[in-house]
Amino acid sequence: MIDVRLKERRDAPTRRRHPWIFSGAIDAASGNPAPGETVRVLDAAGNPLGMGAWSPESQIRVRMWRFDEGPVDEAFLAGRVAAALAVRATMGERFATDALRLVNAEADGLPGVTVDRYGDTLVGQFTTVGAERHKAALARALLAQTGARSFYERSDVDSRAHEGLAPTAGLLAGDEPPGHIVIHEGETRFAVDVRGGQKTGFYLDQRENRRLVAAEAKGRTVLNTFCYTGGFGVAAQKAGAAAVTHVDVSEHALGQARANTELNGLAGATFLRANVFQALRDFRDRAQRFGLVVLDPPKFAETKAQAAKALRGYKDINLLGLKLVEPGGLLATFSCSGAISPADFRMMVAAAALDAHRTVRILRELRQAPDHVESITFPEGLYLKGLLCAVE
Ligand code: SAH
C-alpha cells in the first residue's frame, strides 16, 4: 500500500470529509501509484486520514473512498452500493416512477460513479480513473442488488480527458438493453434512448420540477426552451396546457420530444428547431407572449472561472424570457452549472427582471430531484437550481 502524505496544515478539508485532495496539498508519495490505485492518505505528522484513488493526471490528485483505514475491495464497494440503494428504497414508489438515480458519485461515497436506473436497465458513467478501475465490481454489485437485467456504460464524456481516460460506451454486464426504454413519471411516459441520448439518456434531475411546472400549466400557453426529450412540455401538455411550443437546436432532441408527445396520446404541440437565443428574440419581435416560459439551458459554466461569462448568458435568456411572459404568467428558470450558486442565480434573475421592467415573485425555489442526493460535506454536489416565478 502506497502512502500519500499531505503538506503541513493541508489536511483540514479531508478531516471535514471533503472527498477531493488537490495536487498542491500533497507533499510526497511513498511510491509511484498506478492510475486509480488505492492509496493511504496521511497528514503531515503521519496520522492516517483514510483511503483514496490516485489520479496522476488530474488536478484533483486523490478522491477519497473512505475516511478510515480499510480495504477498497468488492465487499466495500458492495456496501457503498447497498447504502445508496437503501437511502432511495421508497423513492420509486413515492415519486411514482421506475427511473431513478441510484448512485450520485461523491454524495454516495463513490466519487466518479453515476448510475441511473431505467426500468430493468442500469446506465453507468465512470468519470475518474478510480471509478474506472472498479467499474466491473460496481456493475456486478448493482445488478445483484437491484435485480436489473442490463448494465450499460455511457462513459462517453469529455471530463474523462482530465483523468487521461478515453471516452467509452457499451454493454458492461448482463443483457443488451432494448433500443428504447419506456419509463414513467406518474401518468406521463417517456422513451429513453440509453445508447444515443444525452448523459445517461434522460434528465431525471428535473423530475420533481416537471411535476411542479405541470401543476401550474393548466390552460396556459407554454414555451419549453432547450426542450431535449420534451420533459417539461410533455408534462405540461398532459396536465392540460392550452398549447406547447418546444424549442431545441438539435433535430434528434426534437424527434424525441415528438415521440414522447405521441407516446402520451397528445397532439398539436409545436416543435421548433432554433437557437434559443435567436428564437426568444424572434418571439419578442413578433410580440408573441406565453403563459408559462421554461428556460432549462445546458451548462454554461464548466468552472468557477467561467461563471461571470455564463451569468451574462443566463441573464440574456432570462431577460428575453421574462419579456415573453404575459402579465400574470409564470417563468420556470434553471441553471445546471455547479459553478453558479443559488445566490448568484437569484441575483441574475433579479437583474434580468429589473431590465425587463417586470415584477417577479418567487413561488418556489427549485433543486435537483431528491434521488440526486447531496452530501453535507460536499457542497459542490448541488448543481441544479431554479426558480418558479410569477411575473407581472
Ligand atoms: N429541458 C430538458 C433538458 C435540457 S438539456 C429536460 O428537461 O430534459 C439541454 C438541451 O439544450 C439539449 O437538448 C441541447 O440540444 C439544447 N441546446 C443547447 N444549446 C442550445 C441553443 N443555443 N439553442 C437551442 N437548444 C440548445
XYZ file of C-alpha atoms and ligand atoms in Angstrom:
418
model
C 0.000 0.000 0.000
C 1.430 3.342 -1.038
C 1.189 6.218 1.436
C 0.459 9.748 0.268
C 1.485 12.405 2.752
C -0.167 15.824 2.811
C 1.658 19.088 3.438
C 1.534 20.842 6.803
C -1.910 22.337 7.511
C -3.391 20.965 4.287
C -5.398 18.199 5.972
C -8.373 20.320 7.116
C -10.701 19.591 4.138
C -10.000 15.855 4.405
C -10.722 15.957 8.151
C -14.010 17.664 7.296
C -14.646 14.713 4.973
C -14.377 16.625 1.744
C -13.545 13.902 -0.805
C -11.145 15.846 -3.056
C -7.429 16.353 -2.450
C -5.782 18.754 -4.888
C -2.252 18.211 -6.162
C -0.996 21.306 -4.301
C -1.882 19.777 -0.927
C 0.323 16.730 -1.472
C 3.836 16.574 -0.073
C 5.059 13.154 -1.188
C 4.084 9.594 -2.019
C 5.985 6.557 -0.759
C 5.946 5.037 -4.255
C 4.564 5.569 -7.715
C 0.878 4.587 -7.634
C -0.807 3.412 -10.834
C -3.799 5.421 -12.122
C -6.780 4.621 -9.920
C -4.748 2.658 -7.388
C -5.938 2.893 -3.795
C -3.535 4.876 -1.623
C -3.464 5.564 2.092
C -3.596 9.278 2.896
C -1.609 10.619 5.854
C -1.413 14.068 7.398
C 1.991 15.778 7.650
C 2.624 14.104 11.013
C 1.916 10.659 9.569
C -1.574 10.145 11.025
C -3.841 8.208 8.662
C -6.830 10.114 7.237
C -8.309 7.412 5.023
C -8.077 5.770 1.627
C -8.441 7.315 -1.806
C -7.989 6.731 -5.520
C -4.839 8.183 -7.094
C -5.462 10.299 -10.225
C -1.988 11.182 -11.572
C -3.266 13.335 -14.454
C -5.931 15.297 -12.631
C -5.575 18.431 -10.512
C -7.796 16.511 -8.102
C -4.987 14.080 -7.332
C -6.828 11.903 -4.801
C -10.518 11.192 -4.398
C -11.350 9.689 -1.038
C -13.182 6.384 -0.927
C -13.296 6.253 2.847
C -12.210 8.321 5.837
C -10.818 5.424 7.833
C -8.268 2.691 7.188
C -9.513 -0.383 5.377
C -9.728 -2.102 2.032
C -11.410 -0.763 -1.081
C -12.474 -4.133 -2.413
C -15.579 -5.785 -3.809
C -17.207 -6.097 -0.360
C -16.530 -2.445 0.465
C -17.951 -1.274 -2.869
C -20.985 -3.546 -2.481
C -21.559 -1.914 0.910
C -21.489 1.556 -0.606
C -23.958 0.410 -3.275
C -26.227 -1.062 -0.577
C -26.186 2.241 1.329
C -27.025 4.184 -1.842
C -29.937 1.868 -2.604
C -31.176 1.969 0.996
C -31.476 5.746 1.039
C -33.633 5.521 -2.112
C -35.611 2.445 -1.068
C -39.022 4.145 -1.090
C -38.335 6.785 -3.737
C -39.602 4.830 -6.736
C -42.961 4.407 -5.075
C -43.110 7.897 -3.617
C -42.213 9.573 -6.893
C -44.351 7.126 -8.870
C -41.543 6.206 -11.201
C -39.399 3.338 -12.416
C -36.481 5.639 -13.255
C -34.160 6.863 -10.516
C -30.603 7.945 -9.988
C -29.208 5.127 -7.853
C -25.648 6.329 -7.325
C -24.768 10.019 -7.236
C -20.970 9.932 -7.158
C -19.294 11.771 -4.247
C -22.597 12.236 -2.448
C -22.925 8.450 -2.191
C -19.288 7.918 -1.230
C -18.429 6.721 -4.743
C -16.509 9.525 -6.497
C -16.689 9.382 -10.277
C -19.572 6.891 -10.296
C -23.022 7.808 -11.569
C -25.696 5.168 -12.091
C -29.265 5.678 -13.274
C -31.990 3.069 -13.413
C -34.468 2.984 -16.283
C -36.783 0.062 -15.592
C -34.678 -3.100 -15.859
C -31.671 -1.287 -17.302
C -28.910 0.385 -15.339
C -26.784 3.018 -17.052
C -23.446 3.924 -15.531
C -20.967 6.701 -16.068
C -17.399 6.352 -14.740
C -15.527 9.630 -14.949
C -12.340 9.046 -12.908
C -9.516 6.520 -13.003
C -10.554 5.289 -9.549
C -14.093 4.648 -10.745
C -12.768 3.120 -13.965
C -10.659 0.641 -12.028
C -13.613 -0.676 -10.063
C -16.368 -0.449 -12.648
C -16.759 -4.187 -13.209
C -17.155 -4.843 -9.468
C -19.612 -1.953 -9.163
C -21.666 -3.226 -12.109
C -21.786 -6.698 -10.547
C -22.896 -5.309 -7.181
C -25.549 -3.120 -8.739
C -27.027 -5.889 -10.890
C -27.033 -8.313 -7.944
C -28.620 -5.859 -5.522
C -31.251 -4.367 -7.847
C -32.210 -7.447 -9.877
C -31.902 -5.319 -13.028
C -31.091 -7.138 -16.277
C -28.577 -4.883 -18.038
C -25.726 -2.628 -17.083
C -24.906 -0.283 -19.954
C -21.955 2.096 -19.771
C -22.136 5.692 -21.016
C -18.671 6.947 -20.122
C -18.520 8.904 -23.378
C -17.973 12.217 -21.595
C -15.310 14.877 -22.184
C -14.453 15.159 -18.484
C -12.655 11.782 -18.713
C -9.875 13.577 -20.580
C -8.854 15.339 -17.321
C -8.103 11.867 -15.995
C -6.273 10.674 -19.089
C -9.178 8.398 -19.982
C -10.682 7.966 -23.432
C -14.463 8.108 -23.827
C -16.129 4.718 -23.920
C -19.645 3.286 -24.133
C -21.206 -0.154 -24.407
C -22.631 -3.095 -22.514
C -20.744 -3.732 -19.268
C -22.735 -6.624 -17.803
C -25.986 -8.512 -18.317
C -28.149 -8.431 -21.464
C -28.202 -5.841 -24.244
C -30.837 -3.246 -23.276
C -33.729 -2.500 -25.625
C -33.324 0.330 -28.164
C -35.835 2.485 -26.325
C -36.904 2.021 -22.745
C -40.271 3.452 -21.803
C -40.239 4.816 -18.269
C -42.976 6.640 -16.385
C -43.239 9.576 -14.017
C -46.720 9.351 -12.587
C -49.030 9.060 -15.588
C -46.527 10.532 -18.014
C -44.377 8.210 -20.095
C -41.026 8.913 -21.688
C -38.940 6.862 -24.105
C -35.298 6.790 -23.087
C -32.508 6.144 -25.566
C -29.713 4.878 -23.336
C -27.290 4.426 -26.244
C -27.752 7.702 -28.105
C -29.298 10.089 -25.567
C -27.520 12.865 -23.654
C -25.848 11.898 -20.359
C -27.341 8.528 -19.420
C -30.380 9.160 -21.622
C -32.773 11.320 -19.620
C -32.751 14.286 -17.226
C -34.020 12.567 -14.101
C -32.809 15.536 -12.042
C -35.789 17.593 -13.285
C -38.436 15.036 -12.271
C -39.818 16.986 -9.308
C -39.609 20.264 -11.221
C -41.518 18.793 -14.176
C -44.290 17.891 -11.740
C -44.335 21.363 -10.142
C -44.300 23.136 -13.505
C -47.005 20.843 -14.919
C -49.184 21.597 -11.894
C -49.165 25.271 -12.945
C -49.651 24.648 -16.659
C -53.379 24.042 -16.998
C -54.930 26.383 -19.534
C -51.661 28.198 -20.203
C -49.650 28.512 -23.394
C -46.232 27.010 -22.684
C -42.862 27.813 -24.237
C -40.453 24.950 -23.468
C -36.964 26.081 -24.443
C -33.976 23.716 -24.566
C -36.640 21.000 -24.661
C -34.447 17.938 -25.337
C -36.818 14.950 -24.817
C -39.689 17.359 -24.257
C -39.893 16.681 -20.495
C -41.407 19.935 -19.212
C -43.631 20.479 -22.247
C -44.983 16.933 -22.391
C -45.756 17.000 -18.655
C -47.414 20.418 -19.084
C -49.484 19.300 -22.053
C -50.549 16.185 -20.191
C -51.667 18.441 -17.329
C -53.902 20.455 -19.647
C -51.747 23.227 -21.108
C -53.580 25.136 -23.845
C -50.616 24.933 -26.234
C -46.979 23.869 -26.067
C -44.050 25.078 -28.164
C -40.817 23.090 -27.837
C -37.543 24.670 -28.945
C -34.200 22.937 -29.372
C -31.264 23.321 -31.727
C -30.982 19.561 -32.165
C -33.208 17.719 -34.622
C -32.542 14.496 -32.716
C -33.820 16.114 -29.497
C -36.949 17.410 -31.246
C -37.546 13.906 -32.627
C -37.524 12.566 -29.093
C -39.860 15.334 -27.890
C -42.222 14.499 -30.757
C -42.090 10.781 -29.959
C -42.775 11.432 -26.278
C -45.741 13.644 -27.155
C -47.246 10.820 -29.206
C -46.374 8.229 -26.576
C -48.659 10.121 -24.188
C -51.526 10.287 -26.655
C -51.056 14.028 -27.116
C -51.087 16.051 -30.333
C -50.916 19.619 -31.553
C -47.638 20.684 -29.968
C -45.227 22.826 -31.995
C -41.608 21.741 -32.467
C -39.234 24.500 -33.446
C -35.663 23.857 -34.452
C -33.786 27.004 -33.498
C -31.078 28.550 -31.397
C -32.972 29.619 -28.278
C -31.063 32.927 -28.065
C -32.428 33.785 -31.518
C -35.857 32.211 -31.076
C -36.538 34.298 -27.949
C -35.665 37.480 -29.901
C -37.923 36.435 -32.764
C -40.863 35.846 -30.408
C -40.195 39.235 -28.818
C -40.071 40.987 -32.177
C -43.339 39.345 -33.223
C -44.898 40.344 -29.863
C -45.739 36.712 -29.163
C -46.418 36.035 -25.474
C -46.773 32.878 -23.362
C -48.471 31.986 -20.095
C -45.535 29.859 -18.940
C -41.940 30.038 -20.125
C -39.437 27.285 -19.235
C -35.712 28.047 -19.536
C -33.619 24.930 -18.974
C -30.332 25.534 -20.795
C -27.288 23.265 -20.832
C -24.382 24.038 -18.525
C -22.993 27.472 -19.481
C -20.083 27.284 -16.975
C -17.827 24.274 -16.508
C -15.648 26.022 -13.922
C -15.759 28.966 -11.496
C -13.528 30.889 -13.916
C -16.324 30.763 -16.498
C -19.033 31.841 -14.047
C -19.074 35.560 -14.926
C -19.409 34.937 -18.653
C -22.007 32.232 -18.000
C -24.067 34.639 -15.882
C -24.228 37.035 -18.828
C -25.603 34.191 -20.966
C -28.143 33.264 -18.306
C -29.156 36.893 -17.915
C -29.655 37.269 -21.652
C -32.135 34.401 -21.889
C -33.851 35.312 -18.619
C -34.309 38.917 -19.688
C -35.794 37.801 -23.007
C -37.783 35.003 -21.380
C -39.334 37.427 -18.870
C -40.364 39.758 -21.683
C -42.253 36.898 -23.320
C -44.336 36.062 -20.234
C -47.818 37.542 -20.403
C -48.896 39.510 -17.300
C -49.973 37.019 -14.648
C -47.871 34.324 -16.269
C -45.020 32.200 -14.972
C -41.331 31.679 -15.550
C -39.543 28.450 -14.623
C -35.833 29.103 -14.968
C -32.862 26.847 -14.275
C -29.096 26.553 -14.211
C -27.298 23.206 -14.033
C -23.852 24.819 -13.681
C -22.355 23.808 -10.343
C -20.098 26.874 -10.568
C -23.157 29.166 -10.245
C -24.502 29.276 -6.692
C -28.213 29.594 -5.882
C -27.483 33.128 -4.599
C -25.712 34.121 -7.854
C -28.561 32.659 -9.844
C -31.166 34.570 -7.889
C -29.252 37.846 -8.302
C -29.021 37.230 -12.032
C -32.800 36.766 -12.280
C -33.305 39.903 -10.187
C -31.139 41.895 -12.599
C -32.978 40.436 -15.594
C -36.350 41.347 -14.029
C -35.215 44.944 -13.475
C -34.036 45.291 -17.054
C -37.193 43.658 -18.388
C -39.326 46.034 -16.277
C -41.250 43.112 -14.806
C -42.298 42.421 -11.229
C -41.224 38.933 -10.215
C -42.279 36.925 -7.191
C -40.660 33.620 -6.316
C -43.288 30.931 -5.861
C -40.725 28.249 -5.186
C -37.005 27.605 -5.177
C -36.217 24.524 -7.230
C -33.446 21.948 -6.866
C -32.267 18.662 -8.350
C -34.619 15.781 -7.509
C -34.028 14.041 -4.139
C -32.569 10.881 -5.709
C -29.689 13.177 -6.770
C -28.710 13.287 -3.119
C -26.272 15.859 -1.775
C -23.636 15.181 0.841
C -23.421 17.684 3.688
C -19.614 17.629 3.334
C -19.577 18.126 -0.442
C -21.384 21.341 -1.409
C -20.096 21.020 -4.987
C -22.697 18.286 -5.433
C -25.523 20.835 -5.636
C -25.599 21.775 -9.308
C -29.207 22.157 -10.429
C -31.045 25.177 -9.155
C -34.046 27.065 -10.391
C -36.856 29.439 -9.594
C -40.537 29.171 -10.308
C -41.685 32.751 -10.595
C -44.927 34.664 -11.012
C -44.441 37.548 -13.454
C -46.426 40.752 -13.668
N -35.053 20.577 -20.533
C -34.513 19.278 -20.844
C -33.028 19.192 -20.704
C -32.265 20.223 -21.480
S -30.697 19.692 -21.983
C -35.191 18.226 -19.978
O -35.953 18.569 -19.068
O -34.969 17.045 -20.217
C -30.187 20.994 -22.992
C -30.772 20.969 -24.404
O -30.474 22.231 -24.964
C -30.168 19.943 -25.353
O -31.213 19.191 -25.918
C -29.458 20.764 -26.450
O -29.638 20.223 -27.745
C -30.161 22.086 -26.341
N -29.391 23.276 -26.692
C -28.153 23.614 -26.312
N -27.830 24.853 -26.735
C -28.917 25.316 -27.410
C -29.225 26.539 -28.071
N -28.362 27.558 -28.099
N -30.436 26.666 -28.633
C -31.330 25.650 -28.598
N -31.098 24.491 -27.971
C -29.912 24.315 -27.393
